[in-house]
């Protein structure tokens, strides 16, 4: 009897201890505090509510939350444990198998937790199963079901970021990535793309291959850190290597997801065609759009019950309007000046 392909949609939250805290540019404050972490819990509720609107009725799609805590909190009066159970969202608690030393990198020090997730899914998935892992500050704008079909042709598909070869991306450039790729046994004729870490879309074949190889890579990265050598500083650096190694469909997800900057005081890249995307990644909206949508849900609002037009209007008004970010005139002028100088 042929086994059914399972499609997994997940996100994750890692609660830093005081010893693990680090910087996160789009969420100010101490990453080990309940106030800081509550921002991510609110995002998680919104993330799953937008996915459930489209995917709850599909028995072949399973939702999973990965975390390192045994205790799911109550946020603003909402019992999140009850919410996850009611919504049939599996909560998986994992130990971080790949902790980083204090001197490894100043930001995103919990990002290698994603490889603990990979290890778990390598055991759970069959080779043809599909896994979509997103950052929690993403929302679904459309039904993603058909996009999973990309994995029938390719082991994974990526979102490529348009950085120049010499642009420093979390501590290293694309040219330095090219050198590291060769050191790990994958010589390239040109500098590789940096593939955005907010999305991992992969088959069981890819997940199992990464799980087998990464523990040895991690040991090498720690050795490089001790020696003061360039290294992969966060999960997207390492995943970019695996995408090239296993011949993922590079850039395919650029048609479906975008990193959308919404704060007019710093940088906006919102375009009318963004409403056609399936997933919006909205880093600036953690304290704004996600907070207000969580409040809407917490007060009994239901995204699933909206008709298509009402949902589209709600999403645009809540997440994409420039006026959602109060104007800070000095920062706004500086942002506009920088954009003019770049032309």
Short mmCIF file of C-alpha atoms in Angstrom, two decimals, residues 21-284:
data_model
loop_
_atom_site.label_atom_id
_atom_site.label_comp_id
_atom_site.label_asym_id
_atom_site.label_seq_id
_atom_site.Cartn_x
_atom_site.Cartn_y
_atom_site.Cartn_z
CA UNK A 21 20.96 36.29 25.14
CA UNK A 22 22.05 38.19 22.02
CA UNK A 23 20.96 40.95 19.66
CA UNK A 24 17.97 40.80 17.33
CA UNK A 25 17.76 43.96 15.19
CA UNK A 26 13.98 43.86 14.67
CA UNK A 27 13.03 43.23 18.29
CA UNK A 28 14.68 45.56 20.75
CA UNK A 29 15.46 44.56 24.31
CA UNK A 30 16.93 41.70 26.27
CA UNK A 31 16.22 38.41 24.50
CA UNK A 32 16.00 36.48 27.78
CA UNK A 33 13.12 38.51 29.23
CA UNK A 34 9.44 37.43 29.15
CA UNK A 35 8.50 40.77 27.55
CA UNK A 36 10.90 40.21 24.64
CA UNK A 37 9.78 36.60 24.18
CA UNK A 38 6.09 37.52 24.31
CA UNK A 39 6.57 39.40 21.03
CA UNK A 40 7.40 36.08 19.34
CA UNK A 41 4.54 34.19 20.98
CA UNK A 42 2.10 36.75 19.56
CA UNK A 43 3.66 36.32 16.11
CA UNK A 44 3.30 32.54 16.41
CA UNK A 45 -0.44 32.74 17.07
CA UNK A 46 -0.92 35.03 14.07
CA UNK A 47 1.33 32.85 11.89
CA UNK A 48 -0.73 29.74 12.61
CA UNK A 49 -4.07 31.50 12.32
CA UNK A 50 -3.18 32.71 8.81
CA UNK A 51 -2.02 29.21 7.84
CA UNK A 52 -5.09 27.51 9.32
CA UNK A 53 -7.33 29.80 7.28
CA UNK A 54 -6.04 28.09 4.13
CA UNK A 55 -4.79 24.68 5.27
CA UNK A 56 -6.90 23.48 8.23
CA UNK A 57 -9.25 21.47 6.03
CA UNK A 58 -6.41 19.60 4.26
CA UNK A 59 -5.80 16.31 6.14
CA UNK A 60 -2.43 15.96 4.43
CA UNK A 61 -1.04 19.12 6.04
CA UNK A 62 0.22 19.04 9.63
CA UNK A 63 1.18 22.07 11.72
CA UNK A 64 4.10 21.99 14.15
CA UNK A 65 5.61 24.46 16.60
CA UNK A 66 9.18 23.81 17.69
CA UNK A 67 10.50 25.28 20.93
CA UNK A 68 13.01 24.63 23.68
CA UNK A 69 10.58 25.21 26.54
CA UNK A 70 8.34 22.72 28.30
CA UNK A 71 6.07 25.52 29.50
CA UNK A 72 3.79 27.22 26.98
CA UNK A 73 2.79 30.58 28.46
CA UNK A 74 -0.35 32.61 28.82
CA UNK A 75 0.05 35.84 26.83
CA UNK A 76 -2.29 38.78 27.43
CA UNK A 77 -4.80 36.37 28.94
CA UNK A 78 -4.67 33.87 26.07
CA UNK A 79 -3.81 30.32 27.09
CA UNK A 80 -1.49 29.35 24.24
CA UNK A 81 -1.40 25.69 25.24
CA UNK A 82 -5.17 25.54 24.86
CA UNK A 83 -4.94 27.42 21.54
CA UNK A 84 -2.44 24.92 20.11
CA UNK A 85 -4.49 21.92 21.22
CA UNK A 86 -7.73 23.37 19.86
CA UNK A 87 -6.02 24.12 16.53
CA UNK A 88 -4.38 20.66 16.23
CA UNK A 89 -0.91 22.19 16.28
CA UNK A 90 1.74 19.78 17.52
CA UNK A 91 4.16 21.39 19.99
CA UNK A 92 7.59 19.77 19.91
CA UNK A 93 10.09 20.59 22.66
CA UNK A 94 13.71 20.11 21.66
CA UNK A 95 17.07 20.62 23.28
CA UNK A 96 19.45 22.86 21.36
CA UNK A 97 22.08 20.37 20.20
CA UNK A 98 24.21 23.12 18.68
CA UNK A 99 24.74 25.89 21.26
CA UNK A 100 27.19 28.62 20.37
CA UNK A 101 29.88 30.08 22.64
CA UNK A 102 29.52 33.68 23.75
CA UNK A 103 32.21 34.91 21.36
CA UNK A 104 30.81 33.21 18.25
CA UNK A 105 28.73 36.07 16.82
CA UNK A 106 27.03 39.06 18.42
CA UNK A 107 23.59 38.49 16.87
CA UNK A 108 21.21 35.57 16.22
CA UNK A 109 23.03 33.23 18.58
CA UNK A 110 20.10 30.81 18.77
CA UNK A 111 19.71 30.32 15.02
CA UNK A 112 21.51 26.95 14.87
CA UNK A 113 18.55 25.59 16.86
CA UNK A 114 17.09 25.16 13.41
CA UNK A 115 19.44 22.21 12.89
CA UNK A 116 18.01 20.54 15.99
CA UNK A 117 14.68 20.87 14.19
CA UNK A 118 16.23 19.35 11.06
CA UNK A 119 17.49 16.42 13.12
CA UNK A 120 14.02 15.83 14.56
CA UNK A 121 12.32 16.03 11.17
CA UNK A 122 14.89 13.70 9.59
CA UNK A 123 13.55 11.01 11.91
CA UNK A 124 9.90 11.95 11.43
CA UNK A 125 9.74 12.39 7.67
CA UNK A 126 9.68 9.93 4.82
CA UNK A 127 11.85 10.82 1.84
CA UNK A 128 8.93 12.19 -0.20
CA UNK A 129 7.36 14.17 2.63
CA UNK A 130 7.50 17.96 2.43
CA UNK A 131 8.55 20.45 5.09
CA UNK A 132 7.94 24.19 5.13
CA UNK A 133 9.64 25.94 8.05
CA UNK A 134 9.15 29.69 8.33
CA UNK A 135 10.13 32.44 10.70
CA UNK A 136 7.26 33.30 13.00
CA UNK A 137 7.00 36.86 11.63
CA UNK A 138 5.56 35.47 8.41
CA UNK A 139 1.90 35.34 7.39
CA UNK A 140 0.06 33.42 4.70
CA UNK A 141 -1.63 35.51 2.05
CA UNK A 142 -2.67 32.53 -0.11
CA UNK A 143 -3.07 28.77 0.01
CA UNK A 144 0.42 27.26 -0.20
CA UNK A 145 -0.67 23.70 -0.99
CA UNK A 146 0.22 23.76 -4.68
CA UNK A 147 3.70 25.16 -4.01
CA UNK A 148 4.69 21.97 -2.22
CA UNK A 149 4.65 20.38 -5.68
CA UNK A 150 8.01 22.08 -6.35
CA UNK A 151 9.52 19.31 -4.23
CA UNK A 152 8.46 16.66 -6.75
CA UNK A 153 11.19 18.01 -9.04
CA UNK A 154 13.76 19.38 -6.59
CA UNK A 155 14.93 18.41 -3.08
CA UNK A 156 14.52 22.01 -1.89
CA UNK A 157 13.71 25.48 -3.20
CA UNK A 158 15.16 28.78 -2.03
CA UNK A 159 14.58 32.50 -1.77
CA UNK A 160 17.73 34.25 -2.99
CA UNK A 161 18.68 37.65 -1.58
CA UNK A 162 20.07 40.26 -4.05
CA UNK A 163 23.23 41.15 -2.12
CA UNK A 164 26.40 42.21 -3.92
CA UNK A 165 29.41 39.89 -3.69
CA UNK A 166 31.26 42.18 -1.25
CA UNK A 167 28.27 43.08 0.91
CA UNK A 168 28.70 41.83 4.48
CA UNK A 169 25.79 39.55 5.40
CA UNK A 170 25.86 38.76 9.11
CA UNK A 171 29.63 38.86 9.29
CA UNK A 172 30.73 37.42 5.94
CA UNK A 173 30.41 38.26 2.24
CA UNK A 174 29.29 36.06 -0.62
CA UNK A 175 32.92 35.85 -1.74
CA UNK A 176 33.85 34.53 1.71
CA UNK A 177 30.96 32.08 1.45
CA UNK A 178 32.50 30.84 -1.79
CA UNK A 179 35.80 30.16 -0.02
CA UNK A 180 34.01 28.34 2.80
CA UNK A 181 31.99 26.27 0.34
CA UNK A 182 35.24 25.04 -1.20
CA UNK A 183 36.71 24.28 2.22
CA UNK A 184 33.66 22.11 2.86
CA UNK A 185 34.22 20.27 -0.42
CA UNK A 186 32.07 22.26 -2.84
CA UNK A 187 34.12 24.46 -5.22
CA UNK A 188 32.10 27.00 -7.22
CA UNK A 189 33.14 29.16 -10.17
CA UNK A 190 31.16 32.16 -8.90
CA UNK A 191 30.14 33.45 -5.48
CA UNK A 192 27.00 31.68 -4.22
CA UNK A 193 23.78 33.47 -3.50
CA UNK A 194 22.85 34.02 0.12
CA UNK A 195 19.54 32.20 0.51
CA UNK A 196 17.13 33.82 2.95
CA UNK A 197 16.83 31.94 6.22
CA UNK A 198 13.20 32.85 6.83
CA UNK A 199 12.07 29.97 4.63
CA UNK A 200 13.13 26.34 4.44
CA UNK A 201 11.14 24.37 1.89
CA UNK A 202 12.56 20.88 1.54
CA UNK A 203 11.79 17.22 0.99
CA UNK A 204 12.59 14.44 3.39
CA UNK A 205 15.56 13.50 1.18
CA UNK A 206 17.14 16.94 1.71
CA UNK A 207 16.36 17.07 5.42
CA UNK A 208 17.92 13.65 6.03
CA UNK A 209 21.06 14.59 4.08
CA UNK A 210 21.56 17.80 6.07
CA UNK A 211 20.98 16.01 9.38
CA UNK A 212 23.67 13.49 8.50
CA UNK A 213 26.28 16.10 7.54
CA UNK A 214 25.72 19.09 9.83
CA UNK A 215 27.14 17.68 13.11
CA UNK A 216 30.58 17.44 11.50
CA UNK A 217 30.21 20.87 9.94
CA UNK A 218 29.31 22.29 13.34
CA UNK A 219 32.50 20.92 14.89
CA UNK A 220 34.51 22.57 12.12
CA UNK A 221 32.70 25.88 12.62
CA UNK A 222 33.56 25.84 16.33
CA UNK A 223 37.21 25.16 15.46
CA UNK A 224 37.18 28.07 13.03
CA UNK A 225 35.74 30.30 15.72
CA UNK A 226 38.56 29.38 18.11
CA UNK A 227 41.10 30.14 15.38
CA UNK A 228 39.46 33.48 14.55
CA UNK A 229 38.75 32.40 10.96
CA UNK A 230 35.74 33.32 8.80
CA UNK A 231 32.85 30.90 9.30
CA UNK A 232 29.14 30.46 8.81
CA UNK A 233 27.71 32.71 11.53
CA UNK A 234 24.04 31.74 11.28
CA UNK A 235 21.80 29.08 9.86
CA UNK A 236 21.20 30.71 6.48
CA UNK A 237 24.92 30.68 5.70
CA UNK A 238 25.06 26.93 6.35
CA UNK A 239 21.76 26.17 4.61
CA UNK A 240 22.94 28.08 1.53
CA UNK A 241 25.82 25.59 1.34
CA UNK A 242 23.45 22.64 1.51
CA UNK A 243 21.16 24.13 -1.13
CA UNK A 244 24.06 24.25 -3.55
CA UNK A 245 25.42 20.86 -2.48
CA UNK A 246 22.11 19.11 -3.07
CA UNK A 247 21.06 21.08 -6.16
CA UNK A 248 18.04 22.91 -4.80
CA UNK A 249 15.99 25.06 -7.14
CA UNK A 250 17.69 28.37 -6.44
CA UNK A 251 15.52 31.47 -6.32
CA UNK A 252 12.26 29.66 -7.02
CA UNK A 253 10.66 30.90 -3.80
CA UNK A 254 11.22 34.53 -4.81
CA UNK A 255 7.97 34.11 -6.75
CA UNK A 256 6.10 33.16 -3.57
CA UNK A 257 7.66 34.99 -0.60
CA UNK A 258 9.33 38.33 0.01
CA UNK A 259 11.15 40.00 2.87
CA UNK A 260 8.93 43.05 3.17
CA UNK A 261 10.17 46.15 4.95
CA UNK A 262 7.26 48.32 6.03
CA UNK A 263 8.61 51.06 8.31
CA UNK A 264 8.74 54.31 6.33
CA UNK A 265 11.12 55.82 8.89
CA UNK A 266 13.82 53.38 7.83
CA UNK A 267 13.10 51.58 4.56
CA UNK A 268 10.03 50.46 2.62
CA UNK A 269 10.06 48.06 -0.31
CA UNK A 270 6.30 47.49 -0.57
CA UNK A 271 4.92 47.23 -4.13
CA UNK A 272 1.37 46.72 -5.46
CA UNK A 273 2.31 43.27 -6.84
CA UNK A 274 3.19 42.07 -3.32
CA UNK A 275 -0.49 41.25 -2.82
CA UNK A 276 0.02 38.36 -5.28
CA UNK A 277 2.61 36.68 -3.02
CA UNK A 278 1.71 33.59 -1.02
CA UNK A 279 3.75 34.47 2.08
CA UNK A 280 4.75 37.83 3.51
CA UNK A 281 7.80 38.05 5.74
CA UNK A 282 7.30 41.17 7.88
CA UNK A 283 10.19 41.81 10.30
CA UNK A 284 9.11 45.40 11.09
#
